[in-house]
């Protein structure tokens, strides 16, 4: 049997004791035992855990028994834990010494966030990607979290820096911060070793200048080229994206009232959600209709379309006369991955730098601003709840200009 935990701090006798505990736990989990046998093996496992924990915990302490509080609870110091019973305290200490590698706590942290939905699924997927690419194969991941010291983390930081931008570094550091914070809140460790590390001494790679929008010329080239292709739901949806300020999920979830055809109401988005599985991978996506992203008071909105945008909706109505959603391909709703894959293909065929569907929002917002529309008038079209977010889309500007008809500019 390959041991999960080996360290020179254990004597040969203690290592054998640990191996016995692992064997007993495996027997309890996998064997078919009657009630009496289960009780016998459970008691035996606890006795050996208590012996091993006591030898480690009391090694440099004068006191040789756990502190019993007046209210009946039991307490340990360095590490400090409080538990309702001595048995539960022993288990906490055993987990502290043996059962909590950084990878163990990472998995607990991911599961907790998925179950409580305190962050979005997209954030969880991004953090899993960071763990798999930059942390999973490091020595740190295999260490017991209680044994990780600031010097171990700083060593990893120094390996990273010089090859990453500050933003990329902060994204990786944020994952480690989350894992250690989870360990502290669940009394696995008493403090986070990542706190107050001197990261200001690290060197970072300068970021490449990022392109956030298509140029007017590139937009024209794409629209002209797309009109020459077979008109299906994807070629039409990409064209439609350039005639408003929509999120791709809002286009996928779009409905249309032909009685007032030049006005559309953005009232929902279609998103692909996946479920976190036991192996820390995600299931195949399933489609869900939701309110548009952000505060519904702002994100649910109406937009006036130019004639070219209306023409696209009419064409889609011909192709998809009975669909519940406007944009459906072969009877199925669109997917963001295919939308972006098609867009990337068409950009490549034209020799244009590919920018994702979301950057089309940047493009159209910037075009409106450059044509004289005030930021405060662009804000409701984007569905933003605050002007600062809108400024991020149009760039930092210092002058304001007169308003112009929105639909005419994007025609």
PDB file of N, CA and C in Angstrom, residues 18-95:
ATOM      1  N   UNK A  18       0.557   4.618  11.824  1.00  0.00           N
ATOM      2  CA  UNK A  18      -0.235   5.330  10.809  1.00  0.00           C
ATOM      3  C   UNK A  18      -0.699   4.367   9.713  1.00  0.00           C
ATOM      4  N   UNK A  19       0.205   3.492   9.257  1.00  0.00           N
ATOM      5  CA  UNK A  19      -0.153   2.510   8.223  1.00  0.00           C
ATOM      6  C   UNK A  19      -1.287   1.596   8.693  1.00  0.00           C
ATOM      7  N   UNK A  20      -1.262   1.224   9.981  1.00  0.00           N
ATOM      8  CA  UNK A  20      -2.313   0.371  10.541  1.00  0.00           C
ATOM      9  C   UNK A  20      -3.652   1.098  10.522  1.00  0.00           C
ATOM     10  N   UNK A  21      -3.627   2.399  10.865  1.00  0.00           N
ATOM     11  CA  UNK A  21      -4.862   3.200  10.861  1.00  0.00           C
ATOM     12  C   UNK A  21      -5.454   3.247   9.461  1.00  0.00           C
ATOM     13  N   UNK A  22      -4.610   3.459   8.446  1.00  0.00           N
ATOM     14  CA  UNK A  22      -5.073   3.502   7.061  1.00  0.00           C
ATOM     15  C   UNK A  22      -5.700   2.169   6.663  1.00  0.00           C
ATOM     16  N   UNK A  23      -5.054   1.067   7.077  1.00  0.00           N
ATOM     17  CA  UNK A  23      -5.570  -0.264   6.750  1.00  0.00           C
ATOM     18  C   UNK A  23      -6.920  -0.511   7.421  1.00  0.00           C
ATOM     19  N   UNK A  24      -7.047  -0.100   8.678  1.00  0.00           N
ATOM     20  CA  UNK A  24      -8.311  -0.272   9.401  1.00  0.00           C
ATOM     21  C   UNK A  24      -9.424   0.555   8.761  1.00  0.00           C
ATOM     22  N   UNK A  25      -9.102   1.782   8.381  1.00  0.00           N
ATOM     23  CA  UNK A  25     -10.112   2.636   7.755  1.00  0.00           C
ATOM     24  C   UNK A  25     -10.567   2.049   6.424  1.00  0.00           C
ATOM     25  N   UNK A  26      -9.631   1.504   5.691  1.00  0.00           N
ATOM     26  CA  UNK A  26      -9.977   0.876   4.416  1.00  0.00           C
ATOM     27  C   UNK A  26     -10.879  -0.338   4.645  1.00  0.00           C
ATOM     28  N   UNK A  27     -10.594  -1.101   5.690  1.00  0.00           N
ATOM     29  CA  UNK A  27     -11.399  -2.277   6.021  1.00  0.00           C
ATOM     30  C   UNK A  27     -12.821  -1.867   6.398  1.00  0.00           C
ATOM     31  N   UNK A  28     -12.922  -0.814   7.205  1.00  0.00           N
ATOM     32  CA  UNK A  28     -14.243  -0.333   7.640  1.00  0.00           C
ATOM     33  C   UNK A  28     -15.067   0.148   6.452  1.00  0.00           C
ATOM     34  N   UNK A  29     -14.415   0.814   5.488  1.00  0.00           N
ATOM     35  CA  UNK A  29     -15.116   1.399   4.350  1.00  0.00           C
ATOM     36  C   UNK A  29     -15.508   0.360   3.306  1.00  0.00           C
ATOM     37  N   UNK A  30     -14.672  -0.672   3.117  1.00  0.00           N
ATOM     38  CA  UNK A  30     -14.895  -1.577   1.995  1.00  0.00           C
ATOM     39  C   UNK A  30     -15.409  -2.963   2.367  1.00  0.00           C
ATOM     40  N   UNK A  31     -15.153  -3.377   3.600  1.00  0.00           N
ATOM     41  CA  UNK A  31     -15.537  -4.742   3.985  1.00  0.00           C
ATOM     42  C   UNK A  31     -16.995  -4.798   4.432  1.00  0.00           C
ATOM     43  N   UNK A  32     -17.572  -6.011   4.343  1.00  0.00           N
ATOM     44  CA  UNK A  32     -18.920  -6.238   4.858  1.00  0.00           C
ATOM     45  C   UNK A  32     -18.799  -6.706   6.296  1.00  0.00           C
ATOM     46  N   UNK A  33     -19.160  -5.825   7.220  1.00  0.00           N
ATOM     47  CA  UNK A  33     -19.003  -6.115   8.645  1.00  0.00           C
ATOM     48  C   UNK A  33     -20.361  -6.095   9.331  1.00  0.00           C
ATOM     49  N   UNK A  34     -20.520  -6.960  10.330  1.00  0.00           N
ATOM     50  CA  UNK A  34     -21.738  -6.878  11.129  1.00  0.00           C
ATOM     51  C   UNK A  34     -21.575  -5.752  12.154  1.00  0.00           C
ATOM     52  N   UNK A  35     -22.611  -5.510  12.920  1.00  0.00           N
ATOM     53  CA  UNK A  35     -22.609  -4.382  13.848  1.00  0.00           C
ATOM     54  C   UNK A  35     -21.507  -4.505  14.893  1.00  0.00           C
ATOM     55  N   UNK A  36     -21.326  -5.704  15.435  1.00  0.00           N
ATOM     56  CA  UNK A  36     -20.310  -5.902  16.473  1.00  0.00           C
ATOM     57  C   UNK A  36     -18.906  -5.702  15.913  1.00  0.00           C
ATOM     58  N   UNK A  37     -18.663  -6.244  14.703  1.00  0.00           N
ATOM     59  CA  UNK A  37     -17.351  -6.080  14.080  1.00  0.00           C
ATOM     60  C   UNK A  37     -17.074  -4.619  13.749  1.00  0.00           C
ATOM     61  N   UNK A  38     -18.095  -3.923  13.239  1.00  0.00           N
ATOM     62  CA  UNK A  38     -17.932  -2.511  12.910  1.00  0.00           C
ATOM     63  C   UNK A  38     -17.553  -1.714  14.150  1.00  0.00           C
ATOM     64  N   UNK A  39     -18.228  -1.982  15.261  1.00  0.00           N
ATOM     65  CA  UNK A  39     -17.939  -1.296  16.523  1.00  0.00           C
ATOM     66  C   UNK A  39     -16.523  -1.611  17.004  1.00  0.00           C
ATOM     67  N   UNK A  40     -16.134  -2.871  16.865  1.00  0.00           N
ATOM     68  CA  UNK A  40     -14.798  -3.292  17.315  1.00  0.00           C
ATOM     69  C   UNK A  40     -13.706  -2.578  16.511  1.00  0.00           C
ATOM     70  N   UNK A  41     -13.848  -2.587  15.185  1.00  0.00           N
ATOM     71  CA  UNK A  41     -12.822  -1.964  14.340  1.00  0.00           C
ATOM     72  C   UNK A  41     -12.816  -0.437  14.497  1.00  0.00           C
ATOM     73  N   UNK A  42     -13.987   0.147  14.703  1.00  0.00           N
ATOM     74  CA  UNK A  42     -14.054   1.603  14.911  1.00  0.00           C
ATOM     75  C   UNK A  42     -13.341   1.985  16.196  1.00  0.00           C
ATOM     76  N   UNK A  43     -13.599   1.238  17.271  1.00  0.00           N
ATOM     77  CA  UNK A  43     -12.930   1.508  18.550  1.00  0.00           C
ATOM     78  C   UNK A  43     -11.412   1.311  18.427  1.00  0.00           C
ATOM     79  N   UNK A  44     -11.016   0.271  17.704  1.00  0.00           N
ATOM     80  CA  UNK A  44      -9.599  -0.009  17.519  1.00  0.00           C
ATOM     81  C   UNK A  44      -8.917   1.143  16.749  1.00  0.00           C
ATOM     82  N   UNK A  45      -9.615   1.622  15.722  1.00  0.00           N
ATOM     83  CA  UNK A  45      -9.067   2.729  14.927  1.00  0.00           C
ATOM     84  C   UNK A  45      -8.909   3.976  15.778  1.00  0.00           C
ATOM     85  N   UNK A  46      -9.926   4.273  16.586  1.00  0.00           N
ATOM     86  CA  UNK A  46      -9.850   5.457  17.442  1.00  0.00           C
ATOM     87  C   UNK A  46      -8.693   5.343  18.437  1.00  0.00           C
ATOM     88  N   UNK A  47      -8.537   4.178  19.023  1.00  0.00           N
ATOM     89  CA  UNK A  47      -7.466   3.984  20.009  1.00  0.00           C
ATOM     90  C   UNK A  47      -6.098   4.233  19.383  1.00  0.00           C
ATOM     91  N   UNK A  48      -5.907   3.760  18.168  1.00  0.00           N
ATOM     92  CA  UNK A  48      -4.620   3.950  17.501  1.00  0.00           C
ATOM     93  C   UNK A  48      -4.431   5.402  17.073  1.00  0.00           C
ATOM     94  N   UNK A  49      -5.537   6.042  16.650  1.00  0.00           N
ATOM     95  CA  UNK A  49      -5.446   7.462  16.314  1.00  0.00           C
ATOM     96  C   UNK A  49      -5.067   8.280  17.545  1.00  0.00           C
ATOM     97  N   UNK A  50      -5.696   7.966  18.678  1.00  0.00           N
ATOM     98  CA  UNK A  50      -5.403   8.703  19.898  1.00  0.00           C
ATOM     99  C   UNK A  50      -3.947   8.514  20.306  1.00  0.00           C
ATOM    100  N   UNK A  51      -3.441   7.310  20.183  1.00  0.00           N
ATOM    101  CA  UNK A  51      -2.048   7.038  20.540  1.00  0.00           C
ATOM    102  C   UNK A  51      -1.094   7.836  19.643  1.00  0.00           C
ATOM    103  N   UNK A  52      -1.352   7.815  18.329  1.00  0.00           N
ATOM    104  CA  UNK A  52      -0.481   8.522  17.380  1.00  0.00           C
ATOM    105  C   UNK A  52      -0.558  10.029  17.582  1.00  0.00           C
ATOM    106  N   UNK A  53      -1.786  10.541  17.706  1.00  0.00           N
ATOM    107  CA  UNK A  53      -1.975  11.983  17.910  1.00  0.00           C
ATOM    108  C   UNK A  53      -1.319  12.430  19.209  1.00  0.00           C
ATOM    109  N   UNK A  54      -1.485  11.659  20.266  1.00  0.00           N
ATOM    110  CA  UNK A  54      -0.922  12.030  21.569  1.00  0.00           C
ATOM    111  C   UNK A  54       0.609  12.083  21.519  1.00  0.00           C
ATOM    112  N   UNK A  55       1.212  11.118  20.819  1.00  0.00           N
ATOM    113  CA  UNK A  55       2.672  11.110  20.729  1.00  0.00           C
ATOM    114  C   UNK A  55       3.191  12.351  19.997  1.00  0.00           C
ATOM    115  N   UNK A  56       2.449  12.790  18.990  1.00  0.00           N
ATOM    116  CA  UNK A  56       2.875  13.975  18.239  1.00  0.00           C
ATOM    117  C   UNK A  56       2.540  15.253  19.010  1.00  0.00           C
ATOM    118  N   UNK A  57       1.319  15.330  19.520  1.00  0.00           N
ATOM    119  CA  UNK A  57       0.853  16.557  20.163  1.00  0.00           C
ATOM    120  C   UNK A  57       1.586  16.845  21.469  1.00  0.00           C
ATOM    121  N   UNK A  58       1.795  15.820  22.284  1.00  0.00           N
ATOM    122  CA  UNK A  58       2.398  16.029  23.607  1.00  0.00           C
ATOM    123  C   UNK A  58       3.927  15.924  23.597  1.00  0.00           C
ATOM    124  N   UNK A  59       4.521  15.798  22.423  1.00  0.00           N
ATOM    125  CA  UNK A  59       5.964  15.586  22.330  1.00  0.00           C
ATOM    126  C   UNK A  59       6.758  16.640  23.087  1.00  0.00           C
ATOM    127  N   UNK A  60       6.423  17.919  22.900  1.00  0.00           N
ATOM    128  CA  UNK A  60       7.181  19.001  23.538  1.00  0.00           C
ATOM    129  C   UNK A  60       6.354  19.746  24.581  1.00  0.00           C
ATOM    130  N   UNK A  61       5.348  19.081  25.115  1.00  0.00           N
ATOM    131  CA  UNK A  61       4.488  19.729  26.096  1.00  0.00           C
ATOM    132  C   UNK A  61       4.641  19.045  27.447  1.00  0.00           C
ATOM    133  N   UNK A  62       4.586  19.843  28.505  1.00  0.00           N
ATOM    134  CA  UNK A  62       4.696  19.302  29.860  1.00  0.00           C
ATOM    135  C   UNK A  62       3.439  18.532  30.213  1.00  0.00           C
ATOM    136  N   UNK A  63       2.297  19.094  29.840  1.00  0.00           N
ATOM    137  CA  UNK A  63       1.028  18.434  30.122  1.00  0.00           C
ATOM    138  C   UNK A  63       0.866  17.222  29.213  1.00  0.00           C
ATOM    139  N   UNK A  64       0.328  16.119  29.716  1.00  0.00           N
ATOM    140  CA  UNK A  64       0.197  14.889  28.950  1.00  0.00           C
ATOM    141  C   UNK A  64      -1.251  14.424  28.807  1.00  0.00           C
ATOM    142  N   UNK A  65      -2.189  15.341  29.017  1.00  0.00           N
ATOM    143  CA  UNK A  65      -3.599  15.005  28.786  1.00  0.00           C
ATOM    144  C   UNK A  65      -4.301  16.252  28.246  1.00  0.00           C
ATOM    145  N   UNK A  66      -5.364  16.043  27.473  1.00  0.00           N
ATOM    146  CA  UNK A  66      -6.079  17.161  26.881  1.00  0.00           C
ATOM    147  C   UNK A  66      -6.822  17.956  27.949  1.00  0.00           C
ATOM    148  N   UNK A  67      -6.923  19.255  27.727  1.00  0.00           N
ATOM    149  CA  UNK A  67      -7.563  20.139  28.701  1.00  0.00           C
ATOM    150  C   UNK A  67      -9.074  19.981  28.614  1.00  0.00           C
ATOM    151  N   UNK A  68      -9.699  19.677  29.768  1.00  0.00           N
ATOM    152  CA  UNK A  68     -11.149  19.540  29.841  1.00  0.00           C
ATOM    153  C   UNK A  68     -11.748  20.846  30.342  1.00  0.00           C
ATOM    154  N   UNK A  69     -12.601  21.473  29.531  1.00  0.00           N
ATOM    155  CA  UNK A  69     -13.250  22.726  29.911  1.00  0.00           C
ATOM    156  C   UNK A  69     -14.364  22.456  30.919  1.00  0.00           C
ATOM    157  N   UNK A  70     -14.776  23.501  31.630  1.00  0.00           N
ATOM    158  CA  UNK A  70     -15.833  23.365  32.632  1.00  0.00           C
ATOM    159  C   UNK A  70     -17.169  22.987  32.004  1.00  0.00           C
ATOM    160  N   UNK A  71     -17.380  23.381  30.750  1.00  0.00           N
ATOM    161  CA  UNK A  71     -18.657  23.071  30.092  1.00  0.00           C
ATOM    162  C   UNK A  71     -18.662  21.688  29.442  1.00  0.00           C
ATOM    163  N   UNK A  72     -17.601  20.888  29.688  1.00  0.00           N
ATOM    164  CA  UNK A  72     -17.554  19.522  29.176  1.00  0.00           C
ATOM    165  C   UNK A  72     -16.820  19.368  27.859  1.00  0.00           C
ATOM    166  N   UNK A  73     -16.470  20.476  27.213  1.00  0.00           N
ATOM    167  CA  UNK A  73     -15.730  20.382  25.954  1.00  0.00           C
ATOM    168  C   UNK A  73     -14.248  20.123  26.230  1.00  0.00           C
ATOM    169  N   UNK A  74     -13.543  19.737  25.163  1.00  0.00           N
ATOM    170  CA  UNK A  74     -12.103  19.479  25.267  1.00  0.00           C
ATOM    171  C   UNK A  74     -11.358  20.450  24.348  1.00  0.00           C
ATOM    172  N   UNK A  75     -10.160  20.833  24.818  1.00  0.00           N
ATOM    173  CA  UNK A  75      -9.427  21.888  24.119  1.00  0.00           C
ATOM    174  C   UNK A  75      -7.963  21.497  23.938  1.00  0.00           C
ATOM    175  N   UNK A  76      -7.394  21.887  22.793  1.00  0.00           N
ATOM    176  CA  UNK A  76      -5.960  21.706  22.559  1.00  0.00           C
ATOM    177  C   UNK A  76      -5.332  23.065  22.295  1.00  0.00           C
ATOM    178  N   UNK A  77      -4.035  23.153  22.500  1.00  0.00           N
ATOM    179  CA  UNK A  77      -3.283  24.378  22.240  1.00  0.00           C
ATOM    180  C   UNK A  77      -2.134  24.065  21.285  1.00  0.00           C
ATOM    181  N   UNK A  78      -1.932  24.965  20.352  1.00  0.00           N
ATOM    182  CA  UNK A  78      -0.796  24.859  19.417  1.00  0.00           C
ATOM    183  C   UNK A  78      -0.708  23.489  18.756  1.00  0.00           C
ATOM    184  N   UNK A  79      -1.626  23.096  17.905  1.00  0.00           N
ATOM    185  CA  UNK A  79      -2.714  23.906  17.368  1.00  0.00           C
ATOM    186  C   UNK A  79      -3.901  23.979  18.322  1.00  0.00           C
ATOM    187  N   UNK A  80      -4.647  25.053  18.227  1.00  0.00           N
ATOM    188  CA  UNK A  80      -5.767  25.260  19.150  1.00  0.00           C
ATOM    189  C   UNK A  80      -7.069  24.809  18.500  1.00  0.00           C
ATOM    190  N   UNK A  81      -7.706  23.839  19.143  1.00  0.00           N
ATOM    191  CA  UNK A  81      -9.014  23.366  18.714  1.00  0.00           C
ATOM    192  C   UNK A  81      -9.889  23.166  19.948  1.00  0.00           C
ATOM    193  N   UNK A  82     -11.192  23.306  19.740  1.00  0.00           N
ATOM    194  CA  UNK A  82     -12.172  22.991  20.787  1.00  0.00           C
ATOM    195  C   UNK A  82     -13.191  22.037  20.188  1.00  0.00           C
ATOM    196  N   UNK A  83     -13.528  20.973  20.927  1.00  0.00           N
ATOM    197  CA  UNK A  83     -14.468  19.975  20.425  1.00  0.00           C
ATOM    198  C   UNK A  83     -15.408  19.539  21.543  1.00  0.00           C
ATOM    199  N   UNK A  84     -16.603  19.054  21.198  1.00  0.00           N
ATOM    200  CA  UNK A  84     -17.575  18.638  22.224  1.00  0.00           C
ATOM    201  C   UNK A  84     -17.104  17.452  23.068  1.00  0.00           C
ATOM    202  N   UNK A  85     -16.219  16.635  22.514  1.00  0.00           N
ATOM    203  CA  UNK A  85     -15.747  15.466  23.251  1.00  0.00           C
ATOM    204  C   UNK A  85     -14.270  15.235  22.950  1.00  0.00           C
ATOM    205  N   UNK A  86     -13.626  14.421  23.779  1.00  0.00           N
ATOM    206  CA  UNK A  86     -12.219  14.118  23.546  1.00  0.00           C
ATOM    207  C   UNK A  86     -12.050  13.363  22.232  1.00  0.00           C
ATOM    208  N   UNK A  87     -12.981  12.485  21.924  1.00  0.00           N
ATOM    209  CA  UNK A  87     -12.902  11.710  20.696  1.00  0.00           C
ATOM    210  C   UNK A  87     -12.917  12.628  19.471  1.00  0.00           C
ATOM    211  N   UNK A  88     -13.789  13.638  19.483  1.00  0.00           N
ATOM    212  CA  UNK A  88     -13.867  14.564  18.353  1.00  0.00           C
ATOM    213  C   UNK A  88     -12.639  15.465  18.292  1.00  0.00           C
ATOM    214  N   UNK A  89     -12.064  15.777  19.440  1.00  0.00           N
ATOM    215  CA  UNK A  89     -10.830  16.563  19.455  1.00  0.00           C
ATOM    216  C   UNK A  89      -9.684  15.756  18.843  1.00  0.00           C
ATOM    217  N   UNK A  90      -9.606  14.481  19.205  1.00  0.00           N
ATOM    218  CA  UNK A  90      -8.570  13.611  18.627  1.00  0.00           C
ATOM    219  C   UNK A  90      -8.713  13.564  17.109  1.00  0.00           C
ATOM    220  N   UNK A  91      -9.946  13.463  16.610  1.00  0.00           N
ATOM    221  CA  UNK A  91     -10.169  13.420  15.167  1.00  0.00           C
ATOM    222  C   UNK A  91      -9.731  14.723  14.503  1.00  0.00           C
ATOM    223  N   UNK A  92     -10.026  15.863  15.140  1.00  0.00           N
ATOM    224  CA  UNK A  92      -9.592  17.151  14.593  1.00  0.00           C
ATOM    225  C   UNK A  92      -8.078  17.218  14.498  1.00  0.00           C
ATOM    226  N   UNK A  93      -7.411  16.777  15.532  1.00  0.00           N
ATOM    227  CA  UNK A  93      -5.950  16.798  15.529  1.00  0.00           C
ATOM    228  C   UNK A  93      -5.389  15.803  14.509  1.00  0.00           C
ATOM    229  N   UNK A  94      -6.028  14.652  14.389  1.00  0.00           N
ATOM    230  CA  UNK A  94      -5.576  13.672  13.401  1.00  0.00           C
ATOM    231  C   UNK A  94      -5.705  14.240  11.984  1.00  0.00           C
ATOM    232  N   UNK A  95      -6.850  14.876  11.713  1.00  0.00           N
ATOM    233  CA  UNK A  95      -7.030  15.508  10.402  1.00  0.00           C
ATOM    234  C   UNK A  95      -5.987  16.589  10.179  1.00  0.00           C
TER     235      UNK A  95
END
